[in-house]
PDB file of C-alpha atoms in Angstrom:
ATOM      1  CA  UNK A   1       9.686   7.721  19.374  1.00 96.00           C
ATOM      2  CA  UNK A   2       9.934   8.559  15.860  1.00 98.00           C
ATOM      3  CA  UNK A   3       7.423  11.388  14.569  1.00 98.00           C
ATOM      4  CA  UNK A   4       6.530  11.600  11.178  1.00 98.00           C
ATOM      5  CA  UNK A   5       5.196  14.673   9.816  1.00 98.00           C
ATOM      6  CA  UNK A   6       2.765  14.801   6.212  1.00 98.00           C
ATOM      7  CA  UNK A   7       2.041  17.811   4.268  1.00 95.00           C
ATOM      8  CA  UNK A   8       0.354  19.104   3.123  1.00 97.00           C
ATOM      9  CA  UNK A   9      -2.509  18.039   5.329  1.00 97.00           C
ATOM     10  CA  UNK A  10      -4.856  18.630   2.478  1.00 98.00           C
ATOM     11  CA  UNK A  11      -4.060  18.667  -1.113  1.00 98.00           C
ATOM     12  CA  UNK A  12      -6.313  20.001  -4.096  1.00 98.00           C
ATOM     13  CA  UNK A  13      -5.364  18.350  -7.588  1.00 97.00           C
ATOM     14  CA  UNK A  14      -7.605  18.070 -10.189  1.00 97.00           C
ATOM     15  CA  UNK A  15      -8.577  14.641 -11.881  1.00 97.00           C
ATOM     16  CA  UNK A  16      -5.902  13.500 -14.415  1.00 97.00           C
ATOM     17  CA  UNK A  17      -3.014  15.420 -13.392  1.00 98.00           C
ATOM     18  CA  UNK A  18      -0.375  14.273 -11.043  1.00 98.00           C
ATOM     19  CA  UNK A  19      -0.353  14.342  -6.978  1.00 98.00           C
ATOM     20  CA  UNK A  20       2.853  14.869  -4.652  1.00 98.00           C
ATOM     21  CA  UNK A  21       2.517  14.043  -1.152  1.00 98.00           C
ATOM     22  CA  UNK A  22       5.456  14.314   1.740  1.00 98.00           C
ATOM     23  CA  UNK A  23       5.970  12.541   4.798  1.00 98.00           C
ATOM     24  CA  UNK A  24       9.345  13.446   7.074  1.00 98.00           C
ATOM     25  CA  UNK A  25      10.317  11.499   9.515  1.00 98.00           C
ATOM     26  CA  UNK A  26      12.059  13.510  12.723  1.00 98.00           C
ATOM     27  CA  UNK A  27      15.195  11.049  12.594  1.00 98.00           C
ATOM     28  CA  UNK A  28      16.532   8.767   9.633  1.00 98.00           C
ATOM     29  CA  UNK A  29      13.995   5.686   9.101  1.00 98.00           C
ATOM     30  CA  UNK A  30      16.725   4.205   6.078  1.00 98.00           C
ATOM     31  CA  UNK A  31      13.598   2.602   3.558  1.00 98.00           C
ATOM     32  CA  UNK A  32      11.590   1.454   6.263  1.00 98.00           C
ATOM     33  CA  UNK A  33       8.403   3.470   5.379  1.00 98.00           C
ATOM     34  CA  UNK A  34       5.190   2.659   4.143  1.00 98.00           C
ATOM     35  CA  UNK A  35       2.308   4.584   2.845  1.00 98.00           C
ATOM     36  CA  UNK A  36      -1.502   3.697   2.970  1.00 98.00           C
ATOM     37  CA  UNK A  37      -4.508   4.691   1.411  1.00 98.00           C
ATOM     38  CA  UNK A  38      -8.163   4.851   3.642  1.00 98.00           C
ATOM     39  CA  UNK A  39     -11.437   5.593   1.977  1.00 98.00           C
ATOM     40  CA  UNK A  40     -13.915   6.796   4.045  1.00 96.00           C
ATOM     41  CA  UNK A  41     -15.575   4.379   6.408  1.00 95.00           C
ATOM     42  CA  UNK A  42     -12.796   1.870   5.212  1.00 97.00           C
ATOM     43  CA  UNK A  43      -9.356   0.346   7.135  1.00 98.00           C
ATOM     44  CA  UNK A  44      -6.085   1.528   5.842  1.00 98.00           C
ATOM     45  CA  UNK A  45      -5.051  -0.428   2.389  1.00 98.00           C
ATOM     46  CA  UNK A  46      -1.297  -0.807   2.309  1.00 98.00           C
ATOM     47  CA  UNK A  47       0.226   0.752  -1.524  1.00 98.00           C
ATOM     48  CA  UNK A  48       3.729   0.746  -0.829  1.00 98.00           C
ATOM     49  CA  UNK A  49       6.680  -0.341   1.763  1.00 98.00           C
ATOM     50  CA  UNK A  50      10.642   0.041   1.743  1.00 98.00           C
ATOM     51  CA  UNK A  51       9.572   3.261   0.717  1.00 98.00           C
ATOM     52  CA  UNK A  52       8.969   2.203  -2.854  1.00 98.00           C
ATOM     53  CA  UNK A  53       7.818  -0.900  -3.482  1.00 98.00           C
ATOM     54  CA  UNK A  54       4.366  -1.388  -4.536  1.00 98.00           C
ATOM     55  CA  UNK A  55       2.300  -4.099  -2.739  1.00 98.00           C
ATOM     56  CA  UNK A  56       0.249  -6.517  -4.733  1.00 96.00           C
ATOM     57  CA  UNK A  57      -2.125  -4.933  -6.700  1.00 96.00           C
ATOM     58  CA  UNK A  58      -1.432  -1.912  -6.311  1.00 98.00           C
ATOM     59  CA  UNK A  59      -1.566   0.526  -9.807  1.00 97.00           C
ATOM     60  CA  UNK A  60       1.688   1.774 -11.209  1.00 97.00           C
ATOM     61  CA  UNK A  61       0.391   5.226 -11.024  1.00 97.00           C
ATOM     62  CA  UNK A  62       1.045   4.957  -7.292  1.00 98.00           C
ATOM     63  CA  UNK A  63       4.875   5.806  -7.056  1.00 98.00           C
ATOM     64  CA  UNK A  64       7.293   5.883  -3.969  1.00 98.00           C
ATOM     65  CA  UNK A  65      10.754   7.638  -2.954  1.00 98.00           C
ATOM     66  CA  UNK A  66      12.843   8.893  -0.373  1.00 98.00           C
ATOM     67  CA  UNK A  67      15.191   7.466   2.142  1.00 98.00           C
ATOM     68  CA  UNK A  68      16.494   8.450   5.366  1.00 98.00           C
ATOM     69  CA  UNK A  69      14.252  11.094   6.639  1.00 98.00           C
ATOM     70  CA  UNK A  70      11.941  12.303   3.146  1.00 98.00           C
ATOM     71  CA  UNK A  71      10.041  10.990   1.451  1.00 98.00           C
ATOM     72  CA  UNK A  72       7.509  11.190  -1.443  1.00 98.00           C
ATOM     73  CA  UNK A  73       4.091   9.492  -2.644  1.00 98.00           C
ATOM     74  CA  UNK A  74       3.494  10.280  -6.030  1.00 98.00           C
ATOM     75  CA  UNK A  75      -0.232   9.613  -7.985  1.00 98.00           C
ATOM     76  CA  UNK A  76      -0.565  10.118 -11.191  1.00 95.00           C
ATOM     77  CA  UNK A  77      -2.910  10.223 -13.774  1.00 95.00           C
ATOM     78  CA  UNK A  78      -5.646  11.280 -10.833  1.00 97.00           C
ATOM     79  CA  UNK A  79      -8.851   9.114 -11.005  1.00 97.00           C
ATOM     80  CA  UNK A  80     -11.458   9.789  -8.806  1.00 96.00           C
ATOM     81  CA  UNK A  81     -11.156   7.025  -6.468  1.00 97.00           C
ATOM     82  CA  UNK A  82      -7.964   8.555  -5.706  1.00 98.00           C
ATOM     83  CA  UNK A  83      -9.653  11.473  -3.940  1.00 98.00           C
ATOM     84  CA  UNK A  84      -9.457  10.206  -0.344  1.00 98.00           C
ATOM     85  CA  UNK A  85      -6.537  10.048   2.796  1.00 98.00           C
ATOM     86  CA  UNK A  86      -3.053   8.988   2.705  1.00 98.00           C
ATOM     87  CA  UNK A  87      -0.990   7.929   6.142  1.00 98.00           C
ATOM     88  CA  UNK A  88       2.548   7.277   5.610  1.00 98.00           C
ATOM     89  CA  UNK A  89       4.274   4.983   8.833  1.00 98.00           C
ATOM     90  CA  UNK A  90       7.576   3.940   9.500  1.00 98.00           C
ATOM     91  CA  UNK A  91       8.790   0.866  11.059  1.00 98.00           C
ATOM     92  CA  UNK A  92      12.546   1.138  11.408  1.00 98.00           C
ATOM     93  CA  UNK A  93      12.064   1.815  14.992  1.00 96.00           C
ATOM     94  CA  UNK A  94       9.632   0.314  17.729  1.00 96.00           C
ATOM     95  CA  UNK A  95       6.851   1.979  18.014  1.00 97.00           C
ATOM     96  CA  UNK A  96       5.967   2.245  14.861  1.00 98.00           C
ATOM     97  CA  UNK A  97       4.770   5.119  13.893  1.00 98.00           C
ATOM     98  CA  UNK A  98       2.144   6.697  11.769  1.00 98.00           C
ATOM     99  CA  UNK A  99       1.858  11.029  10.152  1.00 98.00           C
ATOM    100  CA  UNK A 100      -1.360  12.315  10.980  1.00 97.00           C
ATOM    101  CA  UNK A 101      -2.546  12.146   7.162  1.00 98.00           C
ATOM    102  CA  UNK A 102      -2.926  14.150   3.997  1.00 98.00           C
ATOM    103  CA  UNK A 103      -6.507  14.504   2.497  1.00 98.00           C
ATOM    104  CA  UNK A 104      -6.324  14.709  -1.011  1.00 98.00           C
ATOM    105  CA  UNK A 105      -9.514  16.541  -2.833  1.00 97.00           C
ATOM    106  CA  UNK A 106     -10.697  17.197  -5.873  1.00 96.00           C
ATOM    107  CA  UNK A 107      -9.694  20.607  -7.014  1.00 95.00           C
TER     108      UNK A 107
ATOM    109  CA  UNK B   1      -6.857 -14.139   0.519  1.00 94.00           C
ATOM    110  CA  UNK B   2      -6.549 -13.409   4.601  1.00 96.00           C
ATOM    111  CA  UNK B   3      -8.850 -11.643   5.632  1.00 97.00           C
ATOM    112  CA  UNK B   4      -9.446 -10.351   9.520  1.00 98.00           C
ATOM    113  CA  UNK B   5     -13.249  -9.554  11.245  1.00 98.00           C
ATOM    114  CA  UNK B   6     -12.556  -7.720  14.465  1.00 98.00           C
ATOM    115  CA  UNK B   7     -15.287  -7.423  16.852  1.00 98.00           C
ATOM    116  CA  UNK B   8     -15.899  -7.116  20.636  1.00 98.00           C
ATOM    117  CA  UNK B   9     -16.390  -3.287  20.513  1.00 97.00           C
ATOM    118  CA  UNK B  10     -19.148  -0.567  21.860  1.00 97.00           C
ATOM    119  CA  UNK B  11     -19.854   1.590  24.616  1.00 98.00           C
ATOM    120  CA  UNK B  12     -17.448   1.220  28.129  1.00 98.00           C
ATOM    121  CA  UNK B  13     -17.662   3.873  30.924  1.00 97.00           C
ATOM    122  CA  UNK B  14     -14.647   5.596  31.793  1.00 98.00           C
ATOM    123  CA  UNK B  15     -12.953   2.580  34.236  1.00 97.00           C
ATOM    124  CA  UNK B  16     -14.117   0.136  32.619  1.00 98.00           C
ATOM    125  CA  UNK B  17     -13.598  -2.823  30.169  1.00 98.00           C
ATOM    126  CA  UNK B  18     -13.847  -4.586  27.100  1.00 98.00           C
ATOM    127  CA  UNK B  19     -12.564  -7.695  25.089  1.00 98.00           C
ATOM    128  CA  UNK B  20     -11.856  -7.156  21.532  1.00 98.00           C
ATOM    129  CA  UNK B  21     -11.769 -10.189  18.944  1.00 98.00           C
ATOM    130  CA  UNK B  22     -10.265 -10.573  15.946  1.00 98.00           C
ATOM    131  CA  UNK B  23     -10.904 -14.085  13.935  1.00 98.00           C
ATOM    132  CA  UNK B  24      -8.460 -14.624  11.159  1.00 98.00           C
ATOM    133  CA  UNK B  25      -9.007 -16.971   7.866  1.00 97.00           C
ATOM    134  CA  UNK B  26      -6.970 -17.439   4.764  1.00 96.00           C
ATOM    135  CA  UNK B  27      -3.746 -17.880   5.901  1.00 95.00           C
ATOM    136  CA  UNK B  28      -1.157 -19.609   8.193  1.00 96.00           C
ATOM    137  CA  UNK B  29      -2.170 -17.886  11.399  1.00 96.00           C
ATOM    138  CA  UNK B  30       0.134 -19.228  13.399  1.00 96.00           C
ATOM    139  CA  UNK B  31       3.506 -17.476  11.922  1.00 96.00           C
ATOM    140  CA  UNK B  32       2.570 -14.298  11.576  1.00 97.00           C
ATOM    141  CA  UNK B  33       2.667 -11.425  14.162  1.00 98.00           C
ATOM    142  CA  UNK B  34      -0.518  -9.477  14.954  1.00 98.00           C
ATOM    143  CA  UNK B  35      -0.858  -6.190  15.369  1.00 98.00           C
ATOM    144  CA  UNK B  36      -3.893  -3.937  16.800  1.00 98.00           C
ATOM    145  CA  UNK B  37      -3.741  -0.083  15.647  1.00 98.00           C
ATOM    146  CA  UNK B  38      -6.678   2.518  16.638  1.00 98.00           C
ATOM    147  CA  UNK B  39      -7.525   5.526  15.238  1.00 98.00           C
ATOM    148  CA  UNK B  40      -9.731   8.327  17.335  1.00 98.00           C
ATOM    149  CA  UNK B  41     -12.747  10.090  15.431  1.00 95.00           C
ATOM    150  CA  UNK B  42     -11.112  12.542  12.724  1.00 93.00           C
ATOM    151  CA  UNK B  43      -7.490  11.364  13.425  1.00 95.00           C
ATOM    152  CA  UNK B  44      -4.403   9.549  12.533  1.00 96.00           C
ATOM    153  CA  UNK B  45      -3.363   5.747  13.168  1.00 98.00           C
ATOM    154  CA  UNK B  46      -1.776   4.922  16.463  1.00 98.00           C
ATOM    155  CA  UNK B  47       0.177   1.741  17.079  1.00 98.00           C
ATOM    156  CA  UNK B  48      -1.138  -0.489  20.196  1.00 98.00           C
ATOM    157  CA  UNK B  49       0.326  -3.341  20.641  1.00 98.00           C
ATOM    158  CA  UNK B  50       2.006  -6.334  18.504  1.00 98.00           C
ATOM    159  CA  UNK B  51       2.400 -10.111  19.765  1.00 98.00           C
ATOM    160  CA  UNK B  52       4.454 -13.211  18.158  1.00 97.00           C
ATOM    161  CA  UNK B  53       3.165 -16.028  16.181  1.00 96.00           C
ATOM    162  CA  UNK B  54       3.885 -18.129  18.867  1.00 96.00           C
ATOM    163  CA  UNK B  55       2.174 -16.121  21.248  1.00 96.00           C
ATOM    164  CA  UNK B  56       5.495 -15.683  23.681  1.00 97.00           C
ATOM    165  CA  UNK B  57       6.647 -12.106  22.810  1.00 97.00           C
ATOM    166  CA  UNK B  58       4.484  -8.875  23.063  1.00 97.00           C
ATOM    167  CA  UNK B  59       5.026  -5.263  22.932  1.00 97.00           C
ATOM    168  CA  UNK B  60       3.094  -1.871  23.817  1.00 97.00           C
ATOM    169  CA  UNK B  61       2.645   1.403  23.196  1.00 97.00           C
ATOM    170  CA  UNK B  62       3.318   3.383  26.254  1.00 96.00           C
ATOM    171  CA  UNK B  63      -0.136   4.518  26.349  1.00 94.00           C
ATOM    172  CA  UNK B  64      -1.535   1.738  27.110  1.00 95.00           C
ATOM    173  CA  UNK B  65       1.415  -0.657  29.023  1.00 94.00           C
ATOM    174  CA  UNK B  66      -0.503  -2.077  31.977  1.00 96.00           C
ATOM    175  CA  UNK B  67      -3.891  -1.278  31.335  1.00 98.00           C
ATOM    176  CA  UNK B  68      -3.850  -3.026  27.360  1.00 98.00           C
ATOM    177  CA  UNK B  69      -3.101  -6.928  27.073  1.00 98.00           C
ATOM    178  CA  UNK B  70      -2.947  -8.772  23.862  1.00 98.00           C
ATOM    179  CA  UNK B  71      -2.582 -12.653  23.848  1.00 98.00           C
ATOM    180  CA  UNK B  72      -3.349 -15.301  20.713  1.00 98.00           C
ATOM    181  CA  UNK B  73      -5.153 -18.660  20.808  1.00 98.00           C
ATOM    182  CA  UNK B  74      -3.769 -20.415  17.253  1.00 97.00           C
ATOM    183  CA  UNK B  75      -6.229 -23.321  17.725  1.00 97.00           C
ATOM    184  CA  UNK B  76      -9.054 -20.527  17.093  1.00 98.00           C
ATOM    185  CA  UNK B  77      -7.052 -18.312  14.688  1.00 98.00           C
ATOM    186  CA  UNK B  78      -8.151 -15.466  16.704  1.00 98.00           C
ATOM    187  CA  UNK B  79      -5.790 -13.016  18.475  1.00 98.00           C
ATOM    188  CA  UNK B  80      -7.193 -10.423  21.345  1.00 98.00           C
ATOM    189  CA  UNK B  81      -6.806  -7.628  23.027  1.00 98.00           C
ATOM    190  CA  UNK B  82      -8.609  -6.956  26.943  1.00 98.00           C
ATOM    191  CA  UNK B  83      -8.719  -3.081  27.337  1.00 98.00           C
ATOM    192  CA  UNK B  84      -9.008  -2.257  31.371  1.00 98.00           C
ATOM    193  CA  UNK B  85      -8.964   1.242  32.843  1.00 98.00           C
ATOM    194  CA  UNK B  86     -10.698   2.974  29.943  1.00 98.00           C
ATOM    195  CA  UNK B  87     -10.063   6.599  29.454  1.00 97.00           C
ATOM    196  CA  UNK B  88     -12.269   9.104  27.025  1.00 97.00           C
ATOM    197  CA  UNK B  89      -8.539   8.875  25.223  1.00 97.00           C
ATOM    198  CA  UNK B  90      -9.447   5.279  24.718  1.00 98.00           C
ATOM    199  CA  UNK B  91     -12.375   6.052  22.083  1.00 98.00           C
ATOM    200  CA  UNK B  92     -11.149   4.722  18.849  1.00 98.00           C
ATOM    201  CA  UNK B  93     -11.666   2.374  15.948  1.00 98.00           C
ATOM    202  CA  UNK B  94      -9.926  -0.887  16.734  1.00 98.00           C
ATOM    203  CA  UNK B  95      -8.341  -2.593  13.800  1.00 98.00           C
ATOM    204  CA  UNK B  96      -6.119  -5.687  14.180  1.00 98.00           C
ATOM    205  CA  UNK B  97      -3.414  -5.997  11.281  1.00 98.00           C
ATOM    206  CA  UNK B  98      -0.954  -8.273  10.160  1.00 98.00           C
ATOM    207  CA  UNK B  99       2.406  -6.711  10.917  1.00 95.00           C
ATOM    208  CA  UNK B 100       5.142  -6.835  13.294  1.00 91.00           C
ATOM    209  CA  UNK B 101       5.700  -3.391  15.283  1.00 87.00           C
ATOM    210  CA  UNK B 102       9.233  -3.177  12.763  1.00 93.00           C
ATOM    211  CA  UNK B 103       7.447  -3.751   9.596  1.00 94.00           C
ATOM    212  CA  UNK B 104       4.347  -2.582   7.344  1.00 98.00           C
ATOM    213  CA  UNK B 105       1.062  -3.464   8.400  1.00 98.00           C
ATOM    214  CA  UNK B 106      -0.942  -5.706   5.647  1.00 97.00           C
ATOM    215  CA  UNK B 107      -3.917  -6.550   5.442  1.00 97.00           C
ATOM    216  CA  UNK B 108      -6.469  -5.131   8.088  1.00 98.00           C
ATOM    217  CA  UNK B 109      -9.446  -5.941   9.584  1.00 98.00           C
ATOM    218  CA  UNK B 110     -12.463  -3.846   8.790  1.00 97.00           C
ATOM    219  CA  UNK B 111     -12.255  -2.124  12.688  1.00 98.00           C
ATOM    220  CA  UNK B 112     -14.311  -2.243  15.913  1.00 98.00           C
ATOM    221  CA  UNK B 113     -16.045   0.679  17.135  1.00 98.00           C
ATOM    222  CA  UNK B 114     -14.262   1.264  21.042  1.00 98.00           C
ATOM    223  CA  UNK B 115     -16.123   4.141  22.801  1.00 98.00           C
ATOM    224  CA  UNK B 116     -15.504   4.995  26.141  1.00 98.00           C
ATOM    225  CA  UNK B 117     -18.039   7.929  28.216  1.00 97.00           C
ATOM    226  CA  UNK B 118     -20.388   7.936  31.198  1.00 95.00           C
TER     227      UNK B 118
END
Protein backbone atom coordinates (compact mmCIF):
# COMPACT_ATOMS: atom_id res chain seq x y z
CA UNK A 1 0.00 0.00 0.00
CA UNK A 2 0.72 3.52 -0.48
CA UNK A 3 2.11 5.46 2.72
CA UNK A 4 1.78 8.94 3.01
CA UNK A 5 3.90 10.81 5.26
CA UNK A 6 2.81 14.71 6.85
CA UNK A 7 5.12 17.07 8.43
CA UNK A 8 5.50 18.58 10.27
CA UNK A 9 3.38 16.69 12.75
CA UNK A 10 2.77 19.89 14.59
CA UNK A 11 3.01 23.31 13.27
CA UNK A 12 3.10 26.71 15.31
CA UNK A 13 1.89 29.83 13.16
CA UNK A 14 0.55 32.67 14.57
CA UNK A 15 -3.02 34.09 13.69
CA UNK A 16 -2.98 36.08 10.38
CA UNK A 17 0.05 34.88 8.81
CA UNK A 18 0.27 32.07 6.39
CA UNK A 19 0.50 28.08 7.11
CA UNK A 20 2.47 25.40 4.89
CA UNK A 21 1.72 21.91 5.46
CA UNK A 22 3.36 18.68 3.47
CA UNK A 23 2.12 15.40 2.79
CA UNK A 24 4.50 12.79 0.58
CA UNK A 25 3.27 10.03 -0.69
CA UNK A 26 5.97 6.86 -0.82
CA UNK A 27 5.12 6.27 -4.67
CA UNK A 28 3.54 8.74 -7.35
CA UNK A 29 -0.36 9.27 -6.49
CA UNK A 30 -0.62 11.70 -10.07
CA UNK A 31 -3.53 14.43 -8.42
CA UNK A 32 -5.33 11.93 -6.65
CA UNK A 33 -4.95 13.47 -3.11
CA UNK A 34 -7.13 15.04 -0.82
CA UNK A 35 -6.71 16.94 2.33
CA UNK A 36 -9.17 17.25 5.36
CA UNK A 37 -9.65 19.32 8.18
CA UNK A 38 -11.01 17.66 11.89
CA UNK A 39 -11.84 19.84 14.82
CA UNK A 40 -11.76 18.29 17.89
CA UNK A 41 -14.56 15.92 18.76
CA UNK A 42 -15.65 16.43 15.01
CA UNK A 43 -15.44 13.88 11.65
CA UNK A 44 -13.00 14.83 9.02
CA UNK A 45 -14.45 17.86 6.66
CA UNK A 46 -13.15 17.37 3.15
CA UNK A 47 -11.24 21.10 1.79
CA UNK A 48 -9.69 19.93 -1.20
CA UNK A 49 -9.27 16.84 -3.83
CA UNK A 50 -7.19 16.35 -7.19
CA UNK A 51 -4.81 17.87 -5.06
CA UNK A 52 -6.17 21.35 -5.60
CA UNK A 53 -9.49 21.78 -6.00
CA UNK A 54 -11.47 23.24 -3.32
CA UNK A 55 -14.74 21.46 -2.32
CA UNK A 56 -17.89 23.44 -1.88
CA UNK A 57 -17.58 25.88 0.56
CA UNK A 58 -14.55 25.74 1.29
CA UNK A 59 -12.56 29.48 1.83
CA UNK A 60 -10.07 30.54 -0.77
CA UNK A 61 -7.53 30.93 1.88
CA UNK A 62 -7.33 27.13 1.83
CA UNK A 63 -4.89 26.46 -1.17
CA UNK A 64 -3.64 23.09 -2.74
CA UNK A 65 -0.51 21.81 -4.90
CA UNK A 66 1.64 19.11 -5.77
CA UNK A 67 1.48 16.15 -8.02
CA UNK A 68 3.06 12.91 -8.19
CA UNK A 69 4.51 12.27 -4.86
CA UNK A 70 4.45 16.16 -2.90
CA UNK A 71 2.37 17.95 -2.07
CA UNK A 72 1.33 21.17 -0.24
CA UNK A 73 -1.74 22.64 1.87
CA UNK A 74 -1.43 26.15 2.14
CA UNK A 75 -3.74 28.52 4.82
CA UNK A 76 -3.56 31.78 4.77
CA UNK A 77 -4.59 34.66 6.45
CA UNK A 78 -4.72 32.27 9.84
CA UNK A 79 -8.07 32.64 11.74
CA UNK A 80 -8.51 30.92 14.73
CA UNK A 81 -10.77 28.27 13.70
CA UNK A 82 -7.97 27.24 11.64
CA UNK A 83 -6.02 26.07 14.69
CA UNK A 84 -6.93 22.36 14.61
CA UNK A 85 -5.66 18.85 12.50
CA UNK A 86 -5.10 18.33 8.94
CA UNK A 87 -5.01 14.54 7.26
CA UNK A 88 -4.07 14.49 3.74
CA UNK A 89 -5.25 10.82 1.80
CA UNK A 90 -4.72 9.58 -1.46
CA UNK A 91 -6.89 7.54 -3.57
CA UNK A 92 -4.99 6.69 -6.73
CA UNK A 93 -4.45 3.31 -5.39
CA UNK A 94 -6.75 0.79 -3.38
CA UNK A 95 -6.45 1.09 -0.15
CA UNK A 96 -6.73 4.35 0.19
CA UNK A 97 -4.71 5.79 2.30
CA UNK A 98 -4.52 8.42 4.93
CA UNK A 99 -0.82 10.54 6.74
CA UNK A 100 -1.04 10.32 10.29
CA UNK A 101 -1.86 14.23 10.61
CA UNK A 102 -0.35 17.62 11.24
CA UNK A 103 -1.66 19.64 14.31
CA UNK A 104 -1.54 23.08 13.62
CA UNK A 105 -1.36 25.53 16.91
CA UNK A 106 -1.41 28.76 17.71
CA UNK A 107 2.05 30.13 18.06
CA UNK B 1 -27.63 18.41 2.13
CA UNK B 2 -26.68 14.44 2.88
CA UNK B 3 -26.05 13.94 5.85
CA UNK B 4 -25.00 10.35 7.61
CA UNK B 5 -25.87 9.27 11.63
CA UNK B 6 -23.79 6.22 12.36
CA UNK B 7 -24.62 4.28 15.33
CA UNK B 8 -24.46 0.68 16.66
CA UNK B 9 -21.24 1.30 18.70
CA UNK B 10 -19.94 0.67 22.54
CA UNK B 11 -18.20 -1.70 24.57
CA UNK B 12 -17.34 -5.54 22.89
CA UNK B 13 -14.94 -7.96 24.69
CA UNK B 14 -12.04 -9.04 22.90
CA UNK B 15 -13.91 -12.02 20.54
CA UNK B 16 -16.68 -10.54 20.25
CA UNK B 17 -19.21 -8.54 18.11
CA UNK B 18 -21.03 -5.68 17.04
CA UNK B 19 -23.34 -4.23 14.23
CA UNK B 20 -22.69 -0.77 13.21
CA UNK B 21 -25.48 1.42 11.39
CA UNK B 22 -25.29 4.12 9.37
CA UNK B 23 -28.81 5.79 8.10
CA UNK B 24 -28.34 8.12 5.21
CA UNK B 25 -30.82 11.17 4.12
CA UNK B 26 -30.48 13.88 1.57
CA UNK B 27 -29.42 12.26 -1.28
CA UNK B 28 -29.75 9.45 -3.91
CA UNK B 29 -28.51 6.63 -1.72
CA UNK B 30 -28.63 4.19 -3.99
CA UNK B 31 -25.64 5.37 -6.50
CA UNK B 32 -23.21 6.20 -4.38
CA UNK B 33 -20.48 3.96 -2.80
CA UNK B 34 -20.09 3.85 1.00
CA UNK B 35 -17.27 3.86 2.77
CA UNK B 36 -16.51 3.13 6.67
CA UNK B 37 -13.03 4.67 7.97
CA UNK B 38 -11.94 4.40 11.85
CA UNK B 39 -9.66 6.24 13.64
CA UNK B 40 -8.02 4.80 17.15
CA UNK B 41 -7.83 7.29 20.25
CA UNK B 42 -5.02 10.00 19.36
CA UNK B 43 -4.47 8.67 15.76
CA UNK B 44 -4.79 8.91 12.10
CA UNK B 45 -7.72 7.71 9.67
CA UNK B 46 -7.64 4.16 8.49
CA UNK B 47 -9.62 2.92 5.51
CA UNK B 48 -12.07 -0.21 6.28
CA UNK B 49 -13.98 -1.18 3.85
CA UNK B 50 -16.02 0.35 0.71
CA UNK B 51 -19.19 -1.37 -1.02
CA UNK B 52 -21.15 -0.42 -4.44
CA UNK B 53 -24.32 1.39 -4.84
CA UNK B 54 -25.78 -1.59 -5.90
CA UNK B 55 -24.63 -3.47 -3.11
CA UNK B 56 -22.69 -6.28 -5.45
CA UNK B 57 -19.01 -5.18 -5.11
CA UNK B 58 -17.04 -4.76 -1.77
CA UNK B 59 -13.56 -4.30 -0.74
CA UNK B 60 -11.32 -4.52 2.57
CA UNK B 61 -8.60 -3.48 4.25
CA UNK B 62 -6.40 -6.36 5.02
CA UNK B 63 -6.89 -5.84 8.59
CA UNK B 64 -9.97 -6.71 8.79
CA UNK B 65 -10.75 -9.27 5.49
CA UNK B 66 -12.75 -12.07 7.11
CA UNK B 67 -13.54 -10.87 10.34
CA UNK B 68 -15.25 -7.16 8.87
CA UNK B 69 -18.44 -7.42 6.50
CA UNK B 70 -20.16 -4.50 5.02
CA UNK B 71 -23.49 -4.97 3.04
CA UNK B 72 -26.33 -2.07 2.05
CA UNK B 73 -30.13 -2.29 2.25
CA UNK B 74 -31.25 0.81 -0.35
CA UNK B 75 -34.91 0.37 0.69
CA UNK B 76 -33.66 1.70 4.27
CA UNK B 77 -30.90 4.03 3.01
CA UNK B 78 -28.74 2.52 5.55
CA UNK B 79 -25.43 0.73 4.80
CA UNK B 80 -23.60 -1.61 7.65
CA UNK B 81 -20.85 -3.00 8.78
CA UNK B 82 -20.88 -6.53 11.36
CA UNK B 83 -17.43 -6.46 13.17
CA UNK B 84 -16.65 -10.30 14.48
CA UNK B 85 -13.43 -11.36 16.18
CA UNK B 86 -12.74 -8.07 17.95
CA UNK B 87 -9.23 -7.27 18.84
CA UNK B 88 -8.04 -4.29 21.43
CA UNK B 89 -6.69 -3.07 17.71
CA UNK B 90 -10.34 -2.85 16.90
CA UNK B 91 -11.03 0.24 19.37
CA UNK B 92 -11.82 3.10 17.15
CA UNK B 93 -14.27 5.77 16.10
CA UNK B 94 -16.41 4.38 13.31
CA UNK B 95 -17.37 6.85 10.67
CA UNK B 96 -19.16 5.82 7.45
CA UNK B 97 -18.38 8.26 4.40
CA UNK B 98 -19.39 8.76 1.06
CA UNK B 99 -16.49 7.72 -1.13
CA UNK B 100 -15.31 4.98 -3.20
CA UNK B 101 -11.89 3.33 -1.89
CA UNK B 102 -10.26 5.34 -5.38
CA UNK B 103 -11.68 8.64 -4.59
CA UNK B 104 -12.08 11.43 -1.73
CA UNK B 105 -14.26 10.75 1.00
CA UNK B 106 -17.26 13.49 1.35
CA UNK B 107 -19.33 14.01 3.59
CA UNK B 108 -19.06 11.93 6.93
CA UNK B 109 -21.03 10.78 9.49
CA UNK B 110 -20.50 12.22 12.92
CA UNK B 111 -18.70 8.55 14.15
CA UNK B 112 -19.58 5.65 16.49
CA UNK B 113 -17.66 5.02 19.48
CA UNK B 114 -16.20 0.99 18.83
CA UNK B 115 -14.35 -0.15 22.01
CA UNK B 116 -13.18 -3.43 22.41
CA UNK B 117 -11.57 -4.78 26.27
CA UNK B 118 -12.47 -7.39 28.88
Amino acid sequence: EIVMTQSPATLSVSPGERATLSCRASQSVSDKLAWYQQKPGQAPRLLIYGASTRATGIPVRFSGSGFATEFTLNISSLQSEDFVVYHCQQYNQRPPTFGQGTKLEIK
Amino acid sequence: EAELVESGGGLAQPGGSLRLSCAASGFTFSIYALSWVRQAPGKGLEWVAVISGNGETTYYADYVKGRFTISRDNSKNTVYVQLNSLRAEDTAVYYCAIGSSVGWFDPWGQGTLVTVSS
